[in-house]
Amino acid sequence: MGKMIDFFFLTANLLVGEAQTWLFVNLVQPVLFHFHLMVDDDFAYDGLLWFLAGVLQIAAVYAVLRPLEAWRPIERWSSRKALRVDVIYTLINRLGLISLLLFFTLQPMYDSLQEWLRLRDIDNLNLESLWPGISDRPLVSFLLYLVVFDFAGYWYHRWQHQIQWWWELHAVHHSQRQLSLWADDRNHLLDNLLQAAWFASLALIIGVPPGQFVALSLVSGALQSLQHANVRVPFGWLGERLLVSPRFHRVHHAIGYGHELGHHNNARLYGCNFGILFPWWDMFFRSADFDTPVQPTGVRAQLPPPEGQGEDYGDGFWAQQWLGIVRMARHLPDLRPASHKRAV
């Protein structure tokens, strides 16, 4: 079975590579030549892989999840207008430009660091050196990288909630009150840059090949689209403890439960259910909530008084970006952890 899956990975990689080469030679390269941009041909070739994979992922996710949202929604809305801006966020993120740019921008810096370590006989954390031959077993290395990335993502997500200025950027994501398959990528661009740098650096440190990095991003993105989807999918007791479900993640977005302070359970300071793909880290670090039923989602501060402060988080893309910067700047002088009195 393992050999069959490895064969599938290798075959899929070969087919995508052939499609990437064909598109580059027949479409992209002539454009670069015409505009005298051949100096950037390597970057354009790598970028085409991200773009092609992103287009296929968006199409596949929409084809699967949109009918499910229409068939078994958790909430029924009179209008889907609020979701339009999330489509813009999805196109920006899933087509891979930010991740690609950072991955290859950080590569020369990482190579210099590697040389510095080698001159001092210091081993790095490259998994190939810790487990020789792992790169020859695509499925094993993919699953191992996935777990490592998920653990790093869990803590990145918790920090977004614990550090006040960082939360003000992350609140762009939580301010969407109509969660859908498009909501996962609704993030502030500055937060996107920080996140892309975090994961690109990790990928370079542990030696993730570029192709594996793309595959990891695709699988993670597809599963996170499912988590945010407005769909009622029963995972069961065991399933919810193996993979983050839409219900589990919706609690994280719930006003008064998922990301507010001062809840009755002190272990849930700053919120709960931070897991990206797996709920294991929430279970281990006591931040899991499997019991709370479906609740309204959003940020308490955006609710009208007396429930909230009536704060404007913006309806359009640029308004959301600008207001996020304004909120962040308001808290930059205070670099202490977020106060337990914060209303979110």
XYZ file of C-alpha atoms in Angstrom:
344
model
C 0.000 0.000 0.000
C 2.825 2.376 0.929
C 4.620 1.720 -2.362
C 1.381 2.399 -4.255
C 0.924 5.742 -2.512
C 4.569 6.651 -3.111
C 4.044 5.799 -6.787
C 0.987 8.059 -6.835
C 3.006 10.937 -5.354
C 5.788 10.487 -7.884
C 3.343 10.189 -10.822
C 1.378 13.273 -9.741
C 4.620 15.216 -9.367
C 5.700 14.135 -12.860
C 2.378 15.128 -14.470
C 2.311 18.519 -12.759
C 5.925 19.079 -13.781
C 5.139 18.310 -17.414
C 2.158 20.685 -17.380
C 4.319 23.357 -15.742
C 7.016 22.979 -18.410
C 4.511 23.042 -21.292
C 2.818 26.204 -20.022
C 6.150 27.895 -19.381
C 7.588 27.109 -22.819
C 4.436 27.913 -24.784
C 2.912 30.804 -22.821
C 5.174 32.378 -20.203
C 8.586 32.280 -21.868
C 7.471 34.102 -25.045
C 6.026 36.901 -22.883
C 9.248 37.188 -20.880
C 11.289 37.283 -24.092
C 9.057 39.948 -25.630
C 9.398 42.250 -22.607
C 13.132 41.513 -22.110
C 12.530 39.815 -18.752
C 14.376 36.553 -19.365
C 16.636 37.334 -16.423
C 13.665 36.342 -14.239
C 12.874 33.108 -16.077
C 13.821 30.810 -13.161
C 11.579 32.721 -10.761
C 8.764 32.747 -13.314
C 9.088 28.984 -13.855
C 8.852 28.281 -10.099
C 6.000 30.744 -9.749
C 4.062 28.932 -12.452
C 4.046 25.794 -10.298
C 2.461 27.687 -7.411
C -0.031 29.368 -9.733
C -1.019 26.143 -11.496
C -1.373 24.236 -8.229
C -3.370 27.089 -6.693
C -5.823 27.258 -9.582
C -6.405 23.504 -9.437
C -6.857 23.598 -5.670
C -9.365 26.465 -5.749
C -11.375 24.701 -8.459
C -11.369 21.368 -6.595
C -12.263 22.906 -3.224
C -15.098 24.928 -4.717
C -16.448 21.924 -6.652
C -16.606 19.830 -3.470
C -17.510 22.296 -0.732
C -19.895 24.708 -2.438
C -22.544 22.017 -3.119
C -22.151 20.794 0.476
C -22.696 24.335 1.784
C -25.890 24.592 -0.234
C -27.070 21.133 0.820
C -26.224 21.033 4.550
C -25.400 24.546 5.813
C -24.779 25.266 9.480
C -26.302 28.723 8.970
C -28.647 30.070 6.300
C -27.982 33.622 5.119
C -30.289 35.955 3.281
C -27.293 37.394 1.403
C -23.783 36.181 0.515
C -22.507 39.678 -0.285
C -20.160 39.696 2.716
C -18.300 36.700 1.246
C -17.159 38.474 -1.917
C -14.146 40.114 -0.316
C -12.997 36.713 0.953
C -12.718 35.517 -2.652
C -10.130 38.264 -3.233
C -8.155 37.086 -0.201
C -8.294 33.504 -1.479
C -6.911 34.426 -4.900
C -4.072 36.430 -3.330
C -3.057 33.612 -1.009
C -3.759 30.428 -2.929
C -1.950 31.484 -6.092
C 1.240 31.424 -4.049
C 3.070 34.636 -4.916
C 3.816 35.651 -1.303
C 5.028 32.185 -0.255
C 7.126 31.773 -3.398
C 8.743 35.181 -3.050
C 9.701 34.600 0.588
C 10.881 31.033 0.022
C 13.405 32.094 -2.609
C 14.260 35.390 -0.905
C 15.190 33.541 2.267
C 17.088 30.791 0.407
C 20.341 32.827 -0.059
C 20.232 33.892 3.596
C 19.746 30.294 4.667
C 22.582 29.084 2.420
C 24.897 31.624 4.062
C 23.833 30.414 7.505
C 24.454 26.799 6.460
C 27.973 27.678 5.321
C 28.639 29.484 8.615
C 27.478 26.425 10.585
C 29.539 24.009 8.501
C 32.707 26.036 9.065
C 32.118 25.561 12.809
C 31.179 21.863 12.534
C 27.646 22.567 13.772
C 24.909 20.244 12.509
C 21.636 21.759 11.390
C 18.092 20.456 11.802
C 17.725 19.169 8.253
C 15.589 16.019 8.562
C 17.607 14.291 5.844
C 20.649 14.384 8.150
C 18.591 13.089 11.081
C 16.844 10.401 9.003
C 19.017 9.501 5.984
C 16.985 8.455 2.950
C 13.726 10.039 4.069
C 13.566 12.069 0.864
C 13.379 8.771 -1.053
C 10.099 7.920 0.707
C 7.726 10.704 -0.426
C 4.720 9.663 1.674
C 6.693 9.262 4.912
C 8.542 12.546 4.488
C 5.321 14.330 3.500
C 3.464 13.131 6.620
C 6.402 13.962 8.871
C 6.714 17.459 7.426
C 2.939 17.888 7.794
C 3.059 17.116 11.526
C 6.063 19.394 12.085
C 4.371 22.247 10.214
C 1.132 21.721 12.121
C 2.898 21.917 15.487
C 4.594 25.156 14.391
C 1.259 26.458 13.094
C -0.459 25.779 16.408
C 1.968 28.004 18.305
C 1.983 30.662 15.622
C -1.807 30.796 15.926
C -1.737 31.017 19.730
C 0.752 33.894 19.568
C -1.595 35.717 17.210
C -4.163 35.691 20.016
C -1.804 36.332 22.932
C 0.089 39.378 21.639
C -2.202 42.395 21.454
C -0.809 44.184 18.376
C -0.648 40.871 16.544
C -4.236 40.113 17.481
C -5.344 43.398 15.906
C -4.025 42.095 12.581
C -5.433 38.606 13.082
C -8.820 40.130 13.961
C -9.287 40.783 10.226
C -9.727 37.025 9.934
C -12.119 36.780 12.888
C -14.240 39.761 11.850
C -16.003 37.711 9.150
C -19.352 36.767 10.716
C -20.368 34.495 7.840
C -17.834 31.670 7.746
C -17.601 29.925 4.396
C -15.177 27.930 2.262
C -13.551 31.270 1.295
C -12.933 32.508 4.859
C -9.642 30.748 5.608
C -7.517 33.171 3.572
C -9.122 36.331 4.964
C -6.010 37.737 6.640
C -4.165 41.008 6.874
C -1.400 41.206 4.272
C 1.205 42.006 6.937
C 0.104 38.954 8.884
C 0.361 36.937 5.669
C 3.951 38.084 5.243
C 4.806 37.121 8.825
C 3.167 33.733 8.420
C 4.797 33.043 5.059
C 8.210 33.974 6.492
C 7.609 31.703 9.498
C 6.766 28.634 7.401
C 9.276 29.327 4.617
C 12.039 29.613 7.222
C 10.928 26.379 8.857
C 10.831 24.637 5.470
C 14.404 25.716 4.725
C 15.668 24.757 8.183
C 14.307 21.207 8.061
C 15.126 20.764 4.379
C 11.695 20.595 2.742
C 12.113 20.343 -1.064
C 10.213 23.031 -3.038
C 7.841 20.454 -4.524
C 6.974 19.082 -1.090
C 6.488 22.627 0.183
C 3.895 23.244 -2.523
C 2.144 19.945 -1.728
C 2.072 20.740 1.987
C 0.535 24.142 1.267
C -2.112 22.573 -0.994
C -3.197 19.890 1.469
C -3.198 22.279 4.415
C -5.142 24.906 2.459
C -7.791 22.435 1.298
C -8.377 21.116 4.822
C -8.573 24.638 6.236
C -11.162 25.545 3.617
C -13.227 22.624 4.914
C -12.825 23.826 8.506
C -14.234 27.249 7.651
C -16.960 25.980 5.341
C -20.595 26.602 6.231
C -21.321 22.904 6.156
C -22.659 20.428 8.686
C -20.389 17.384 8.403
C -20.460 14.809 11.227
C -16.929 13.742 12.144
C -17.967 11.638 15.152
C -16.220 11.444 18.536
C -13.044 9.858 17.165
C -12.927 11.839 13.932
C -13.042 15.159 15.786
C -9.997 14.099 17.781
C -8.034 13.086 14.716
C -8.710 16.046 12.423
C -9.981 19.588 13.017
C -13.631 19.642 11.946
C -15.800 22.593 10.868
C -17.638 22.402 14.200
C -14.393 22.332 16.221
C -12.947 25.314 14.371
C -16.233 27.247 14.406
C -16.022 27.234 18.205
C -12.676 29.003 17.837
C -14.484 31.756 15.897
C -17.416 31.903 18.331
C -18.114 35.174 20.144
C -17.776 34.545 23.869
C -16.037 31.183 23.565
C -13.316 30.713 21.004
C -11.090 33.773 21.268
C -12.271 35.797 24.242
C -10.603 36.228 27.583
C -11.970 35.738 31.052
C -13.871 32.532 30.269
C -14.729 30.231 33.174
C -11.911 27.812 32.319
C -8.565 29.414 33.188
C -6.773 27.019 30.837
C -8.545 28.764 27.970
C -6.960 32.151 28.491
C -6.868 33.875 25.075
C -9.229 31.315 23.548
C -9.429 27.700 22.447
C -9.161 25.333 19.447
C -6.054 26.829 17.861
C -5.178 23.657 15.929
C -4.516 24.107 12.208
C -5.101 20.554 10.954
C -4.914 18.322 14.020
C -6.596 18.894 17.418
C -3.837 16.941 19.161
C -1.900 20.022 20.231
C -5.047 21.600 21.715
C -5.697 18.383 23.621
C -2.108 18.168 24.877
C -1.820 21.847 25.862
C -5.350 21.970 27.323
C -6.860 24.446 24.867
C -9.423 22.076 23.276
C -13.207 22.525 23.465
C -15.222 19.664 21.996
C -18.444 20.422 23.881
C -19.609 23.942 23.037
C -22.475 23.909 20.507
C -22.593 26.133 17.415
C -22.479 29.838 18.325
C -22.560 33.142 16.380
C -19.107 33.985 15.033
C -17.214 37.262 14.812
C -15.416 39.730 17.086
C -17.260 41.115 20.112
C -15.831 44.609 19.606
C -17.656 44.920 16.276
C -21.067 44.327 17.880
C -23.207 47.385 18.690
C -23.365 48.556 22.343
C -23.998 47.305 24.943
C -22.775 43.884 23.689
C -19.715 45.429 22.028
C -18.090 48.740 21.117
C -19.442 49.079 17.590
C -15.893 49.147 16.184
C -15.636 49.233 12.397
C -13.561 46.401 10.911
C -14.313 47.406 7.321
C -16.425 45.845 4.594
C -14.012 46.065 1.660
C -10.483 44.753 1.183
C -8.601 48.035 1.524
C -10.748 49.243 4.430
C -10.009 46.021 6.325
C -6.284 46.360 5.619
C -6.119 50.008 6.683
C -8.191 49.592 9.843
C -6.021 46.626 10.833
C -2.911 48.837 10.617
C -4.653 51.542 12.666
C -5.610 49.081 15.409
C -2.126 47.561 15.435
C -0.451 50.990 15.670
C -2.675 51.812 18.627
C -1.135 48.912 20.573
C 2.465 48.893 19.321
C 3.803 51.042 22.216
C 2.612 48.339 24.636
C 4.518 45.149 23.829
C 3.186 43.251 26.843
C 0.862 40.234 26.361
C -2.764 41.066 25.681
C -4.684 42.139 28.774
C -7.243 39.749 30.239
C -9.707 42.643 29.994
C -9.513 42.741 26.223
C -12.934 42.597 24.601
C -12.884 40.605 21.401
